[in-house]
């Protein structure tokens, strides 16, 4: 959970297989192939180079990019959040596209890194991210990681003092909720809820 009291889009870049551009090599010693070897004809040489190149590419593997949804998630959570807030005598929160975009950005960052964090690897803390997304004024963020649905997510947050405090803050009138699926484990979701005035 993160909160700032006055905050006046980053892009995720995925590098696939850096530093694995080796065509052929054996660790600890060097090998060479020449066309002058008496027992090696040109076709074998080309096949060897081709196989070595394919082996280098295969060593890269496939990138595990996050896949996820953001649109419609805030709308799906409106009833749950409304029940939580009206039970506490508070007005309902309204879904907000700008806050949902900020939530989706953070969920995507967490899914790409495979860990929960309110800061990003490129030095953006919560306040900086909110300013970058055009969110001004008081704002708060709840994050989560797990294999659970929307109802379980809010149950978990309601049983945590700081997360519950954010959701029941009377200063907030808007929210955005998003999740991203982990590309390595599609049943694992990274959630972000951003609340604002």
PDB file of C-alpha atoms in Angstrom:
ATOM      1  CA  UNK A   1       0.000   0.000   0.000  1.00  0.00           C
ATOM      2  CA  UNK A   2       1.303   3.434  -0.875  1.00  0.00           C
ATOM      3  CA  UNK A   3      -0.063   6.916  -0.340  1.00  0.00           C
ATOM      4  CA  UNK A   4       0.958  10.457  -1.206  1.00  0.00           C
ATOM      5  CA  UNK A   5      -0.887  13.599  -0.214  1.00  0.00           C
ATOM      6  CA  UNK A   6      -0.029  15.823  -3.118  1.00  0.00           C
ATOM      7  CA  UNK A   7       1.218  14.743  -6.454  1.00  0.00           C
ATOM      8  CA  UNK A   8       1.075  17.540  -8.792  1.00  0.00           C
ATOM      9  CA  UNK A   9       3.528   6.861 -18.977  1.00  0.00           C
ATOM     10  CA  UNK A  10       6.232   5.105 -18.717  1.00  0.00           C
ATOM     11  CA  UNK A  11       7.029   2.483 -21.365  1.00  0.00           C
ATOM     12  CA  UNK A  12       8.074  -1.059 -20.613  1.00  0.00           C
ATOM     13  CA  UNK A  13      10.979  -2.241 -22.734  1.00  0.00           C
ATOM     14  CA  UNK A  14      11.670  -5.938 -23.049  1.00  0.00           C
ATOM     15  CA  UNK A  15      15.087  -7.045 -24.250  1.00  0.00           C
ATOM     16  CA  UNK A  16      15.031 -10.558 -25.603  1.00  0.00           C
ATOM     17  CA  UNK A  17      18.185 -12.582 -25.094  1.00  0.00           C
ATOM     18  CA  UNK A  18      20.831  -9.926 -24.513  1.00  0.00           C
ATOM     19  CA  UNK A  19      24.442 -11.040 -24.713  1.00  0.00           C
ATOM     20  CA  UNK A  20      23.642 -14.372 -26.311  1.00  0.00           C
ATOM     21  CA  UNK A  21      24.643 -13.542 -29.855  1.00  0.00           C
ATOM     22  CA  UNK A  22      27.349 -16.207 -29.914  1.00  0.00           C
ATOM     23  CA  UNK A  23      27.346 -18.394 -33.031  1.00  0.00           C
ATOM     24  CA  UNK A  24      29.606 -21.163 -31.787  1.00  0.00           C
ATOM     25  CA  UNK A  25      31.903 -21.666 -28.875  1.00  0.00           C
ATOM     26  CA  UNK A  26      32.886 -24.031 -26.159  1.00  0.00           C
ATOM     27  CA  UNK A  27      33.402 -22.704 -22.656  1.00  0.00           C
ATOM     28  CA  UNK A  28      37.025 -22.846 -21.589  1.00  0.00           C
ATOM     29  CA  UNK A  29      38.557 -23.317 -25.023  1.00  0.00           C
ATOM     30  CA  UNK A  30      38.233 -21.990 -28.537  1.00  0.00           C
ATOM     31  CA  UNK A  31      37.304 -23.888 -31.648  1.00  0.00           C
ATOM     32  CA  UNK A  32      37.628 -22.923 -35.268  1.00  0.00           C
ATOM     33  CA  UNK A  33      36.353 -24.234 -38.542  1.00  0.00           C
ATOM     34  CA  UNK A  34      38.094 -23.612 -41.822  1.00  0.00           C
ATOM     35  CA  UNK A  35      37.382 -24.668 -45.366  1.00  0.00           C
ATOM     36  CA  UNK A  36      41.017 -25.720 -45.737  1.00  0.00           C
ATOM     37  CA  UNK A  37      40.634 -28.815 -43.553  1.00  0.00           C
ATOM     38  CA  UNK A  38      41.092 -31.905 -45.734  1.00  0.00           C
ATOM     39  CA  UNK A  39      38.198 -33.832 -44.162  1.00  0.00           C
ATOM     40  CA  UNK A  40      35.687 -30.981 -44.157  1.00  0.00           C
ATOM     41  CA  UNK A  41      33.775 -29.979 -47.241  1.00  0.00           C
ATOM     42  CA  UNK A  42      31.849 -26.744 -47.657  1.00  0.00           C
ATOM     43  CA  UNK A  43      28.387 -28.296 -47.054  1.00  0.00           C
ATOM     44  CA  UNK A  44      29.408 -29.690 -43.681  1.00  0.00           C
ATOM     45  CA  UNK A  45      30.863 -26.311 -42.752  1.00  0.00           C
ATOM     46  CA  UNK A  46      27.627 -24.519 -43.665  1.00  0.00           C
ATOM     47  CA  UNK A  47      25.569 -27.083 -41.764  1.00  0.00           C
ATOM     48  CA  UNK A  48      27.797 -26.693 -38.715  1.00  0.00           C
ATOM     49  CA  UNK A  49      27.514 -22.904 -38.809  1.00  0.00           C
ATOM     50  CA  UNK A  50      23.737 -23.145 -39.293  1.00  0.00           C
ATOM     51  CA  UNK A  51      23.334 -25.559 -36.384  1.00  0.00           C
ATOM     52  CA  UNK A  52      25.536 -23.427 -34.172  1.00  0.00           C
ATOM     53  CA  UNK A  53      23.466 -20.350 -35.026  1.00  0.00           C
ATOM     54  CA  UNK A  54      20.229 -22.219 -34.316  1.00  0.00           C
ATOM     55  CA  UNK A  55      21.665 -23.447 -31.046  1.00  0.00           C
ATOM     56  CA  UNK A  56      22.494 -19.875 -30.082  1.00  0.00           C
ATOM     57  CA  UNK A  57      18.972 -18.727 -30.927  1.00  0.00           C
ATOM     58  CA  UNK A  58      17.407 -21.668 -29.100  1.00  0.00           C
ATOM     59  CA  UNK A  59      19.447 -20.760 -26.044  1.00  0.00           C
ATOM     60  CA  UNK A  60      17.630 -17.460 -25.915  1.00  0.00           C
ATOM     61  CA  UNK A  61      14.281 -19.094 -25.349  1.00  0.00           C
ATOM     62  CA  UNK A  62      11.072 -17.205 -25.679  1.00  0.00           C
ATOM     63  CA  UNK A  63      10.388 -14.069 -23.749  1.00  0.00           C
ATOM     64  CA  UNK A  64       7.785 -14.318 -21.007  1.00  0.00           C
ATOM     65  CA  UNK A  65       5.933 -11.103 -21.588  1.00  0.00           C
ATOM     66  CA  UNK A  66       2.979 -10.288 -19.396  1.00  0.00           C
ATOM     67  CA  UNK A  67      -0.461 -10.543 -20.884  1.00  0.00           C
ATOM     68  CA  UNK A  68      -3.342  -8.876 -19.200  1.00  0.00           C
ATOM     69  CA  UNK A  69      -6.568  -6.974 -19.124  1.00  0.00           C
ATOM     70  CA  UNK A  70      -7.204  -3.498 -17.852  1.00  0.00           C
ATOM     71  CA  UNK A  71     -10.357  -2.313 -19.555  1.00  0.00           C
ATOM     72  CA  UNK A  72     -13.529  -3.188 -17.757  1.00  0.00           C
ATOM     73  CA  UNK A  73     -11.806  -4.297 -14.553  1.00  0.00           C
ATOM     74  CA  UNK A  74     -12.715  -1.054 -12.761  1.00  0.00           C
ATOM     75  CA  UNK A  75     -16.333  -1.427 -13.862  1.00  0.00           C
ATOM     76  CA  UNK A  76     -16.367  -4.989 -12.541  1.00  0.00           C
ATOM     77  CA  UNK A  77     -15.137  -3.794  -9.146  1.00  0.00           C
ATOM     78  CA  UNK A  78     -17.605  -0.922  -8.745  1.00  0.00           C
ATOM     79  CA  UNK A  79     -20.281  -2.982  -6.973  1.00  0.00           C
ATOM     80  CA  UNK A  80     -17.780  -4.561  -4.572  1.00  0.00           C
ATOM     81  CA  UNK A  81     -16.147  -1.242  -3.686  1.00  0.00           C
ATOM     82  CA  UNK A  82     -19.562   0.432  -3.352  1.00  0.00           C
ATOM     83  CA  UNK A  83     -20.685  -2.200  -0.843  1.00  0.00           C
ATOM     84  CA  UNK A  84     -17.462  -1.808   1.145  1.00  0.00           C
ATOM     85  CA  UNK A  85     -17.760   1.970   1.305  1.00  0.00           C
ATOM     86  CA  UNK A  86     -21.519   2.290   1.885  1.00  0.00           C
ATOM     87  CA  UNK A  87     -21.248  -0.253   4.724  1.00  0.00           C
ATOM     88  CA  UNK A  88     -18.878   2.230   6.367  1.00  0.00           C
ATOM     89  CA  UNK A  89     -21.218   5.174   5.698  1.00  0.00           C
ATOM     90  CA  UNK A  90     -19.066   6.546   2.862  1.00  0.00           C
ATOM     91  CA  UNK A  91     -20.032   7.591  -0.667  1.00  0.00           C
ATOM     92  CA  UNK A  92     -19.308   5.217  -3.546  1.00  0.00           C
ATOM     93  CA  UNK A  93     -16.216   5.529  -5.732  1.00  0.00           C
ATOM     94  CA  UNK A  94     -16.534   6.192  -9.466  1.00  0.00           C
ATOM     95  CA  UNK A  95     -14.362   4.307 -11.990  1.00  0.00           C
ATOM     96  CA  UNK A  96     -11.840   6.618 -13.645  1.00  0.00           C
ATOM     97  CA  UNK A  97     -10.019   5.832 -16.912  1.00  0.00           C
ATOM     98  CA  UNK A  98      -6.934   7.865 -15.962  1.00  0.00           C
ATOM     99  CA  UNK A  99      -6.543   6.055 -12.645  1.00  0.00           C
ATOM    100  CA  UNK A 100      -7.175   2.726 -14.366  1.00  0.00           C
ATOM    101  CA  UNK A 101      -4.368   3.491 -16.823  1.00  0.00           C
ATOM    102  CA  UNK A 102      -2.005   4.244 -13.914  1.00  0.00           C
ATOM    103  CA  UNK A 103      -3.063   0.954 -12.277  1.00  0.00           C
ATOM    104  CA  UNK A 104      -2.548  -0.979 -15.515  1.00  0.00           C
ATOM    105  CA  UNK A 105       0.909   0.525 -15.928  1.00  0.00           C
ATOM    106  CA  UNK A 106       1.952  -0.628 -12.457  1.00  0.00           C
ATOM    107  CA  UNK A 107       0.368  -4.070 -12.833  1.00  0.00           C
ATOM    108  CA  UNK A 108       2.251  -4.480 -16.120  1.00  0.00           C
ATOM    109  CA  UNK A 109       5.521  -3.458 -14.532  1.00  0.00           C
ATOM    110  CA  UNK A 110       5.069  -5.933 -11.683  1.00  0.00           C
ATOM    111  CA  UNK A 111       4.092  -8.775 -14.042  1.00  0.00           C
ATOM    112  CA  UNK A 112       7.111  -8.113 -16.259  1.00  0.00           C
ATOM    113  CA  UNK A 113       9.418  -8.284 -13.231  1.00  0.00           C
ATOM    114  CA  UNK A 114       7.618 -11.104 -11.451  1.00  0.00           C
ATOM    115  CA  UNK A 115       7.419  -9.225  -8.149  1.00  0.00           C
ATOM    116  CA  UNK A 116       5.261  -6.744  -6.277  1.00  0.00           C
ATOM    117  CA  UNK A 117       6.574  -3.229  -5.811  1.00  0.00           C
ATOM    118  CA  UNK A 118       5.288   0.325  -5.517  1.00  0.00           C
ATOM    119  CA  UNK A 119       8.417   1.565  -7.282  1.00  0.00           C
ATOM    120  CA  UNK A 120       9.720   0.686 -10.712  1.00  0.00           C
ATOM    121  CA  UNK A 121      13.132  -0.449 -11.834  1.00  0.00           C
ATOM    122  CA  UNK A 122      13.677   2.803 -13.688  1.00  0.00           C
ATOM    123  CA  UNK A 123      13.456   4.908 -10.525  1.00  0.00           C
ATOM    124  CA  UNK A 124       9.786   5.876 -10.551  1.00  0.00           C
ATOM    125  CA  UNK A 125       8.175   5.942  -7.148  1.00  0.00           C
ATOM    126  CA  UNK A 126       4.414   6.181  -6.607  1.00  0.00           C
ATOM    127  CA  UNK A 127       4.309  10.000  -6.619  1.00  0.00           C
ATOM    128  CA  UNK A 128       6.352  10.213  -9.844  1.00  0.00           C
ATOM    129  CA  UNK A 129       4.159   7.642 -11.568  1.00  0.00           C
ATOM    130  CA  UNK A 130       1.013   9.520 -10.590  1.00  0.00           C
ATOM    131  CA  UNK A 131       2.395  12.811 -11.922  1.00  0.00           C
ATOM    132  CA  UNK A 132       3.449  11.083 -15.164  1.00  0.00           C
ATOM    133  CA  UNK A 133      -0.126   9.832 -15.546  1.00  0.00           C
ATOM    134  CA  UNK A 134      -1.652  13.257 -14.916  1.00  0.00           C
ATOM    135  CA  UNK A 135      -3.023  12.332 -11.489  1.00  0.00           C
ATOM    136  CA  UNK A 136      -2.954  15.375  -9.193  1.00  0.00           C
ATOM    137  CA  UNK A 137      -3.886  15.700  -5.539  1.00  0.00           C
ATOM    138  CA  UNK A 138      -4.131  13.024  -2.902  1.00  0.00           C
ATOM    139  CA  UNK A 139      -3.789   9.476  -4.221  1.00  0.00           C
ATOM    140  CA  UNK A 140      -3.194   5.988  -2.852  1.00  0.00           C
ATOM    141  CA  UNK A 141      -2.349   2.579  -4.284  1.00  0.00           C
ATOM    142  CA  UNK A 142      -2.987  -0.995  -3.181  1.00  0.00           C
ATOM    143  CA  UNK A 143      -1.150  -3.829  -4.933  1.00  0.00           C
ATOM    144  CA  UNK A 144      -1.437  -7.603  -4.770  1.00  0.00           C
ATOM    145  CA  UNK A 145      -0.121 -10.759  -6.395  1.00  0.00           C
ATOM    146  CA  UNK A 146      -1.911 -14.074  -6.472  1.00  0.00           C
ATOM    147  CA  UNK A 147      -4.219 -16.626  -8.007  1.00  0.00           C
ATOM    148  CA  UNK A 148      -7.496 -15.198  -6.787  1.00  0.00           C
ATOM    149  CA  UNK A 149     -10.598 -13.504  -8.131  1.00  0.00           C
ATOM    150  CA  UNK A 150     -11.914 -10.013  -7.507  1.00  0.00           C
ATOM    151  CA  UNK A 151     -13.897 -10.914  -4.377  1.00  0.00           C
ATOM    152  CA  UNK A 152     -10.923 -12.643  -2.730  1.00  0.00           C
ATOM    153  CA  UNK A 153      -8.708  -9.675  -3.641  1.00  0.00           C
ATOM    154  CA  UNK A 154     -10.942  -7.232  -1.778  1.00  0.00           C
ATOM    155  CA  UNK A 155     -11.322  -9.646   1.154  1.00  0.00           C
ATOM    156  CA  UNK A 156      -7.529  -9.728   1.509  1.00  0.00           C
ATOM    157  CA  UNK A 157      -7.237  -5.943   1.324  1.00  0.00           C
ATOM    158  CA  UNK A 158     -10.060  -5.444   3.843  1.00  0.00           C
ATOM    159  CA  UNK A 159      -8.159  -7.602   6.358  1.00  0.00           C
ATOM    160  CA  UNK A 160      -5.068  -5.403   6.097  1.00  0.00           C
ATOM    161  CA  UNK A 161      -5.158  -2.150   8.071  1.00  0.00           C
ATOM    162  CA  UNK A 162      -3.289   0.003   5.548  1.00  0.00           C
ATOM    163  CA  UNK A 163      -5.115  -1.322   2.493  1.00  0.00           C
ATOM    164  CA  UNK A 164      -8.495  -0.996   4.205  1.00  0.00           C
ATOM    165  CA  UNK A 165      -7.623   2.570   5.260  1.00  0.00           C
ATOM    166  CA  UNK A 166      -6.922   3.475   1.619  1.00  0.00           C
ATOM    167  CA  UNK A 167     -10.228   2.024   0.394  1.00  0.00           C
ATOM    168  CA  UNK A 168     -12.209   3.704   3.189  1.00  0.00           C
ATOM    169  CA  UNK A 169     -10.543   7.103   2.918  1.00  0.00           C
ATOM    170  CA  UNK A 170     -13.370   9.685   2.743  1.00  0.00           C
ATOM    171  CA  UNK A 171     -11.207  12.000   0.596  1.00  0.00           C
ATOM    172  CA  UNK A 172     -11.302   9.635  -2.372  1.00  0.00           C
ATOM    173  CA  UNK A 173     -14.050   9.751  -4.985  1.00  0.00           C
ATOM    174  CA  UNK A 174     -12.473   7.901  -7.936  1.00  0.00           C
ATOM    175  CA  UNK A 175     -10.592   4.659  -8.524  1.00  0.00           C
ATOM    176  CA  UNK A 176      -8.898   2.576 -11.188  1.00  0.00           C
ATOM    177  CA  UNK A 177      -8.293  -1.169 -10.917  1.00  0.00           C
ATOM    178  CA  UNK A 178      -6.250  -3.325 -13.279  1.00  0.00           C
ATOM    179  CA  UNK A 179      -4.383  -6.587 -13.345  1.00  0.00           C
ATOM    180  CA  UNK A 180      -1.849  -8.241 -15.595  1.00  0.00           C
ATOM    181  CA  UNK A 181      -1.321 -11.934 -15.968  1.00  0.00           C
ATOM    182  CA  UNK A 182       2.192 -13.247 -15.543  1.00  0.00           C
ATOM    183  CA  UNK A 183       3.470 -14.483 -18.926  1.00  0.00           C
ATOM    184  CA  UNK A 184       5.234 -17.399 -17.221  1.00  0.00           C
ATOM    185  CA  UNK A 185       2.168 -18.450 -15.214  1.00  0.00           C
ATOM    186  CA  UNK A 186      -1.149 -17.199 -16.668  1.00  0.00           C
ATOM    187  CA  UNK A 187      -3.062 -18.091 -13.491  1.00  0.00           C
ATOM    188  CA  UNK A 188      -0.921 -15.611 -11.518  1.00  0.00           C
ATOM    189  CA  UNK A 189      -2.214 -12.033 -11.527  1.00  0.00           C
ATOM    190  CA  UNK A 190      -0.565  -8.790 -10.473  1.00  0.00           C
ATOM    191  CA  UNK A 191      -3.203  -6.312  -9.265  1.00  0.00           C
ATOM    192  CA  UNK A 192      -3.056  -2.548  -8.752  1.00  0.00           C
ATOM    193  CA  UNK A 193      -5.791  -0.304  -7.344  1.00  0.00           C
ATOM    194  CA  UNK A 194      -5.241   3.456  -7.587  1.00  0.00           C
ATOM    195  CA  UNK A 195      -7.530   5.762  -5.605  1.00  0.00           C
ATOM    196  CA  UNK A 196      -7.818   9.520  -6.058  1.00  0.00           C
ATOM    197  CA  UNK A 197      -9.906  12.641  -5.428  1.00  0.00           C
TER     198      UNK A 197
END
